[in-house]
Amino acid sequence: AQAKLDEKDPQAVGLGYVHDTKKADTKKYPKHTNDQKCSNCALFQGKAADAWGGCPLFGAKQVAGGGWCSAWAKKA
Ligand code: SF4
């Protein structure tokens, strides 16, 4: 299995990534809402139901389907 992204990874911190979208820093990211998740982000490489999947922003590390970062973009 691929390695999972660490929330403390400097790149994760830089993008405000969290494994649980509900823990996103809403003061820093006021546009965040809890229905924004990696699993419904345009960049998520996994299937919508996958617990973990790839994200091109984090290379070989997998992100949580229920996670979030400030680069979230609505899946078309
Ligand atoms: Fe998750 Fe999208 Fe951020 Fe990647 S870009 S970590 S899939 S919210």
mmCIF file of N, CA and C and ligand atoms in Angstrom:
data_model
loop_
_atom_site.group_PDB
_atom_site.id
_atom_site.type_symbol
_atom_site.label_atom_id
_atom_site.label_comp_id
_atom_site.label_asym_id
_atom_site.label_seq_id
_atom_site.Cartn_x
_atom_site.Cartn_y
_atom_site.Cartn_z
ATOM 1 N N ALA A 1 0.851 -1.208 0.000
ATOM 2 C CA ALA A 1 0.000 0.000 0.000
ATOM 3 C C ALA A 1 0.876 1.243 0.000
ATOM 4 N N GLN A 2 0.363 2.282 -0.578
ATOM 5 C CA GLN A 2 1.104 3.545 -0.616
ATOM 6 C C GLN A 2 1.096 4.213 0.748
ATOM 7 N N ALA A 3 2.133 4.995 1.013
ATOM 8 C CA ALA A 3 2.224 5.698 2.287
ATOM 9 C C ALA A 3 1.141 6.775 2.377
ATOM 10 N N LYS A 4 0.704 6.983 3.601
ATOM 11 C CA LYS A 4 -0.292 8.029 3.822
ATOM 12 C C LYS A 4 0.405 9.344 4.154
ATOM 13 N N LEU A 5 -0.197 10.400 3.700
ATOM 14 C CA LEU A 5 0.341 11.738 3.984
ATOM 15 C C LEU A 5 0.241 12.025 5.486
ATOM 16 N N ASP A 6 1.290 12.609 6.035
ATOM 17 C CA ASP A 6 1.303 13.035 7.439
ATOM 18 C C ASP A 6 0.801 14.477 7.498
ATOM 19 N N GLU A 7 -0.114 14.736 8.425
ATOM 20 C CA GLU A 7 -0.625 16.113 8.558
ATOM 21 C C GLU A 7 0.496 17.097 8.887
ATOM 22 N N LYS A 8 1.587 16.583 9.462
ATOM 23 C CA LYS A 8 2.698 17.461 9.855
ATOM 24 C C LYS A 8 3.739 17.628 8.756
ATOM 25 N N ASP A 9 3.543 16.934 7.664
ATOM 26 C CA ASP A 9 4.409 17.117 6.502
ATOM 27 C C ASP A 9 4.376 18.613 6.148
ATOM 28 N N PRO A 10 5.533 19.247 5.923
ATOM 29 C CA PRO A 10 5.540 20.693 5.671
ATOM 30 C C PRO A 10 4.610 21.143 4.538
ATOM 31 N N GLN A 11 4.524 20.320 3.502
ATOM 32 C CA GLN A 11 3.645 20.682 2.390
ATOM 33 C C GLN A 11 2.179 20.588 2.798
ATOM 34 N N ALA A 12 1.856 19.589 3.640
ATOM 35 C CA ALA A 12 0.488 19.443 4.151
ATOM 36 C C ALA A 12 0.135 20.651 5.014
ATOM 37 N N VAL A 13 1.056 21.027 5.891
ATOM 38 C CA VAL A 13 0.829 22.185 6.763
ATOM 39 C C VAL A 13 0.623 23.439 5.910
ATOM 40 N N GLY A 14 1.455 23.578 4.881
ATOM 41 C CA GLY A 14 1.375 24.756 4.014
ATOM 42 C C GLY A 14 0.032 24.903 3.329
ATOM 43 N N LEU A 15 -0.596 23.762 3.022
ATOM 44 C CA LEU A 15 -1.890 23.806 2.340
ATOM 45 C C LEU A 15 -3.056 23.622 3.307
ATOM 46 N N GLY A 16 -2.756 23.557 4.596
ATOM 47 C CA GLY A 16 -3.825 23.410 5.591
ATOM 48 C C GLY A 16 -4.499 22.050 5.537
ATOM 49 N N TYR A 17 -3.753 21.023 5.066
ATOM 50 C CA TYR A 17 -4.345 19.691 4.947
ATOM 51 C C TYR A 17 -4.648 19.055 6.299
ATOM 52 N N VAL A 18 -5.829 18.445 6.386
ATOM 53 C CA VAL A 18 -6.218 17.654 7.567
ATOM 54 C C VAL A 18 -6.877 16.358 7.090
ATOM 55 N N HIS A 19 -6.744 15.288 7.871
ATOM 56 C CA HIS A 19 -7.353 13.999 7.513
ATOM 57 C C HIS A 19 -8.875 14.056 7.631
ATOM 58 N N ASP A 20 -9.367 14.971 8.462
ATOM 59 C CA ASP A 20 -10.809 15.097 8.688
ATOM 60 C C ASP A 20 -11.216 16.532 8.337
ATOM 61 N N THR A 21 -12.013 16.668 7.302
ATOM 62 C CA THR A 21 -12.396 18.006 6.832
ATOM 63 C C THR A 21 -12.981 18.877 7.946
ATOM 64 N N LYS A 22 -13.616 18.235 8.927
ATOM 65 C CA LYS A 22 -14.224 19.005 10.021
ATOM 66 C C LYS A 22 -13.178 19.690 10.902
ATOM 67 N N LYS A 23 -11.925 19.250 10.763
ATOM 68 C CA LYS A 23 -10.859 19.847 11.583
ATOM 69 C C LYS A 23 -10.098 20.946 10.829
ATOM 70 N N ALA A 24 -10.583 21.300 9.666
ATOM 71 C CA ALA A 24 -9.909 22.360 8.907
ATOM 72 C C ALA A 24 -9.954 23.670 9.696
ATOM 73 N N ASP A 25 -8.925 24.479 9.486
ATOM 74 C CA ASP A 25 -8.817 25.764 10.181
ATOM 75 C C ASP A 25 -9.715 26.795 9.476
ATOM 76 N N THR A 26 -10.924 26.944 9.979
ATOM 77 C CA THR A 26 -11.893 27.816 9.297
ATOM 78 C C THR A 26 -11.593 29.301 9.495
ATOM 79 N N LYS A 27 -10.780 29.614 10.477
ATOM 80 C CA LYS A 27 -10.370 31.027 10.622
ATOM 81 C C LYS A 27 -9.432 31.386 9.487
ATOM 82 N N LYS A 28 -8.505 30.476 9.227
ATOM 83 C CA LYS A 28 -7.532 30.714 8.157
ATOM 84 C C LYS A 28 -8.167 30.518 6.776
ATOM 85 N N TYR A 29 -9.136 29.592 6.709
ATOM 86 C CA TYR A 29 -9.764 29.255 5.423
ATOM 87 C C TYR A 29 -11.273 29.429 5.526
ATOM 88 N N PRO A 30 -11.749 30.679 5.514
ATOM 89 C CA PRO A 30 -13.177 30.940 5.739
ATOM 90 C C PRO A 30 -14.103 30.357 4.670
ATOM 91 N N LYS A 31 -13.567 30.004 3.510
ATOM 92 C CA LYS A 31 -14.430 29.435 2.467
ATOM 93 C C LYS A 31 -14.645 27.937 2.648
ATOM 94 N N HIS A 32 -13.941 27.349 3.609
ATOM 95 C CA HIS A 32 -14.115 25.917 3.855
ATOM 96 C C HIS A 32 -15.515 25.602 4.354
ATOM 97 N N THR A 33 -16.068 24.490 3.866
ATOM 98 C CA THR A 33 -17.303 23.952 4.435
ATOM 99 C C THR A 33 -17.086 22.453 4.619
ATOM 100 N N ASN A 34 -17.851 21.868 5.558
ATOM 101 C CA ASN A 34 -17.634 20.457 5.881
ATOM 102 C C ASN A 34 -18.009 19.493 4.760
ATOM 103 N N ASP A 35 -18.763 19.975 3.766
ATOM 104 C CA ASP A 35 -19.083 19.065 2.659
ATOM 105 C C ASP A 35 -17.973 19.053 1.594
ATOM 106 N N GLN A 36 -16.942 19.862 1.779
ATOM 107 C CA GLN A 36 -15.767 19.802 0.894
ATOM 108 C C GLN A 36 -14.832 18.729 1.443
ATOM 109 N N LYS A 37 -14.560 17.733 0.625
ATOM 110 C CA LYS A 37 -13.699 16.615 1.048
ATOM 111 C C LYS A 37 -12.817 16.203 -0.113
ATOM 112 N N CYS A 38 -11.708 15.555 0.201
ATOM 113 C CA CYS A 38 -10.859 15.025 -0.866
ATOM 114 C C CYS A 38 -11.672 14.153 -1.815
ATOM 115 N N SER A 39 -12.584 13.345 -1.258
ATOM 116 C CA SER A 39 -13.333 12.405 -2.105
ATOM 117 C C SER A 39 -14.242 13.103 -3.113
ATOM 118 N N ASN A 40 -14.548 14.382 -2.920
ATOM 119 C CA ASN A 40 -15.326 15.093 -3.944
ATOM 120 C C ASN A 40 -14.527 16.265 -4.527
ATOM 121 N N CYS A 41 -13.214 16.157 -4.420
ATOM 122 C CA CYS A 41 -12.319 17.174 -4.993
ATOM 123 C C CYS A 41 -11.894 16.735 -6.388
ATOM 124 N N ALA A 42 -11.773 17.688 -7.270
ATOM 125 C CA ALA A 42 -11.385 17.401 -8.661
ATOM 126 C C ALA A 42 -10.013 16.727 -8.755
ATOM 127 N N LEU A 43 -9.159 16.937 -7.761
ATOM 128 C CA LEU A 43 -7.803 16.388 -7.836
ATOM 129 C C LEU A 43 -7.674 14.972 -7.259
ATOM 130 N N PHE A 44 -8.674 14.499 -6.549
ATOM 131 C CA PHE A 44 -8.594 13.182 -5.892
ATOM 132 C C PHE A 44 -8.495 12.081 -6.936
ATOM 133 N N GLN A 45 -7.509 11.197 -6.756
ATOM 134 C CA GLN A 45 -7.256 10.139 -7.741
ATOM 135 C C GLN A 45 -8.018 8.852 -7.445
ATOM 136 N N GLY A 46 -8.545 8.733 -6.254
ATOM 137 C CA GLY A 46 -9.285 7.531 -5.909
ATOM 138 C C GLY A 46 -10.733 7.628 -6.347
ATOM 139 N N LYS A 47 -11.508 6.582 -6.018
ATOM 140 C CA LYS A 47 -12.944 6.630 -6.276
ATOM 141 C C LYS A 47 -13.598 7.349 -5.102
ATOM 142 N N ALA A 48 -14.806 7.859 -5.330
ATOM 143 C CA ALA A 48 -15.490 8.655 -4.306
ATOM 144 C C ALA A 48 -15.602 7.921 -2.971
ATOM 145 N N ALA A 49 -15.764 6.592 -3.016
ATOM 146 C CA ALA A 49 -15.966 5.836 -1.780
ATOM 147 C C ALA A 49 -14.653 5.389 -1.122
ATOM 148 N N ASP A 50 -13.518 5.650 -1.760
ATOM 149 C CA ASP A 50 -12.241 5.187 -1.212
ATOM 150 C C ASP A 50 -11.850 5.956 0.048
ATOM 151 N N ALA A 51 -11.364 5.212 1.050
ATOM 152 C CA ALA A 51 -10.931 5.840 2.301
ATOM 153 C C ALA A 51 -9.664 6.665 2.090
ATOM 154 N N TRP A 52 -8.805 6.218 1.176
ATOM 155 C CA TRP A 52 -7.550 6.918 0.880
ATOM 156 C C TRP A 52 -7.324 6.885 -0.621
ATOM 157 N N GLY A 53 -6.687 7.921 -1.125
ATOM 158 C CA GLY A 53 -6.398 7.951 -2.545
ATOM 159 C C GLY A 53 -5.295 8.958 -2.831
ATOM 160 N N GLY A 54 -4.798 8.913 -4.026
ATOM 161 C CA GLY A 54 -3.722 9.816 -4.401
ATOM 162 C C GLY A 54 -4.212 11.234 -4.645
ATOM 163 N N CYS A 55 -3.270 12.165 -4.522
ATOM 164 C CA CYS A 55 -3.529 13.563 -4.863
ATOM 165 C C CYS A 55 -2.249 14.085 -5.496
ATOM 166 N N PRO A 56 -2.339 14.652 -6.695
ATOM 167 C CA PRO A 56 -1.118 15.102 -7.373
ATOM 168 C C PRO A 56 -0.322 16.144 -6.582
ATOM 169 N N LEU A 57 -0.965 16.836 -5.672
ATOM 170 C CA LEU A 57 -0.238 17.847 -4.889
ATOM 171 C C LEU A 57 0.714 17.217 -3.892
ATOM 172 N N PHE A 58 0.470 15.943 -3.557
ATOM 173 C CA PHE A 58 1.281 15.300 -2.524
ATOM 174 C C PHE A 58 2.040 14.085 -3.033
ATOM 175 N N GLY A 59 2.284 14.039 -4.339
ATOM 176 C CA GLY A 59 3.131 13.012 -4.908
ATOM 177 C C GLY A 59 2.674 11.609 -4.589
ATOM 178 N N ALA A 60 3.562 10.804 -4.029
ATOM 179 C CA ALA A 60 3.273 9.399 -3.792
ATOM 180 C C ALA A 60 2.442 9.159 -2.538
ATOM 181 N N LYS A 61 2.251 10.175 -1.721
ATOM 182 C CA LYS A 61 1.503 9.995 -0.467
ATOM 183 C C LYS A 61 0.002 10.060 -0.720
ATOM 184 N N GLN A 62 -0.731 9.220 -0.002
ATOM 185 C CA GLN A 62 -2.186 9.207 -0.155
ATOM 186 C C GLN A 62 -2.854 10.150 0.842
ATOM 187 N N VAL A 63 -3.967 10.708 0.420
ATOM 188 C CA VAL A 63 -4.744 11.596 1.296
ATOM 189 C C VAL A 63 -6.052 10.898 1.672
ATOM 190 N N ALA A 64 -6.635 11.318 2.775
ATOM 191 C CA ALA A 64 -7.874 10.700 3.252
ATOM 192 C C ALA A 64 -9.062 11.161 2.412
ATOM 193 N N GLY A 65 -9.954 10.215 2.103
ATOM 194 C CA GLY A 65 -11.165 10.570 1.351
ATOM 195 C C GLY A 65 -11.965 11.643 2.075
ATOM 196 N N GLY A 66 -11.935 11.587 3.391
ATOM 197 C CA GLY A 66 -12.656 12.573 4.197
ATOM 198 C C GLY A 66 -11.803 13.766 4.573
ATOM 199 N N GLY A 67 -10.623 13.851 3.983
ATOM 200 C CA GLY A 67 -9.711 14.951 4.299
ATOM 201 C C GLY A 67 -10.022 16.216 3.516
ATOM 202 N N TRP A 68 -9.157 17.174 3.696
ATOM 203 C CA TRP A 68 -9.361 18.472 3.016
ATOM 204 C C TRP A 68 -8.053 19.246 2.988
ATOM 205 N N CYS A 69 -7.887 20.063 1.955
ATOM 206 C CA CYS A 69 -6.819 21.067 1.970
ATOM 207 C C CYS A 69 -7.323 22.300 1.236
ATOM 208 N N SER A 70 -6.553 23.380 1.346
ATOM 209 C CA SER A 70 -7.014 24.667 0.816
ATOM 210 C C SER A 70 -7.013 24.724 -0.707
ATOM 211 N N ALA A 71 -6.488 23.675 -1.362
ATOM 212 C CA ALA A 71 -6.535 23.633 -2.824
ATOM 213 C C ALA A 71 -7.778 22.892 -3.320
ATOM 214 N N TRP A 72 -8.677 22.555 -2.377
ATOM 215 C CA TRP A 72 -9.906 21.840 -2.768
ATOM 216 C C TRP A 72 -10.602 22.560 -3.916
ATOM 217 N N ALA A 73 -11.025 21.768 -4.907
ATOM 218 C CA ALA A 73 -11.766 22.311 -6.051
ATOM 219 C C ALA A 73 -12.895 21.348 -6.372
ATOM 220 N N LYS A 74 -14.054 21.897 -6.578
ATOM 221 C CA LYS A 74 -15.239 21.078 -6.830
ATOM 222 C C LYS A 74 -15.051 20.206 -8.067
ATOM 223 N N LYS A 75 -15.384 18.941 -7.901
ATOM 224 C CA LYS A 75 -15.329 18.006 -9.019
ATOM 225 C C LYS A 75 -16.425 18.372 -10.015
ATOM 226 N N ALA A 76 -16.062 18.435 -11.276
ATOM 227 C CA ALA A 76 -17.047 18.839 -12.296
ATOM 228 C C ALA A 76 -18.135 17.795 -12.472
HETATM 229 FE FE1 SF4 B 1 -7.631 16.620 -0.950
HETATM 230 FE FE2 SF4 B 1 -8.162 18.002 -3.140
HETATM 231 FE FE3 SF4 B 1 -6.484 18.979 -1.324
HETATM 232 FE FE4 SF4 B 1 -5.772 16.932 -2.805
HETATM 233 S S1 SF4 B 1 -6.219 19.011 -3.538
HETATM 234 S S2 SF4 B 1 -5.483 17.099 -0.600
HETATM 235 S S3 SF4 B 1 -7.674 15.799 -3.042
HETATM 236 S S4 SF4 B 1 -8.684 18.620 -1.054
#
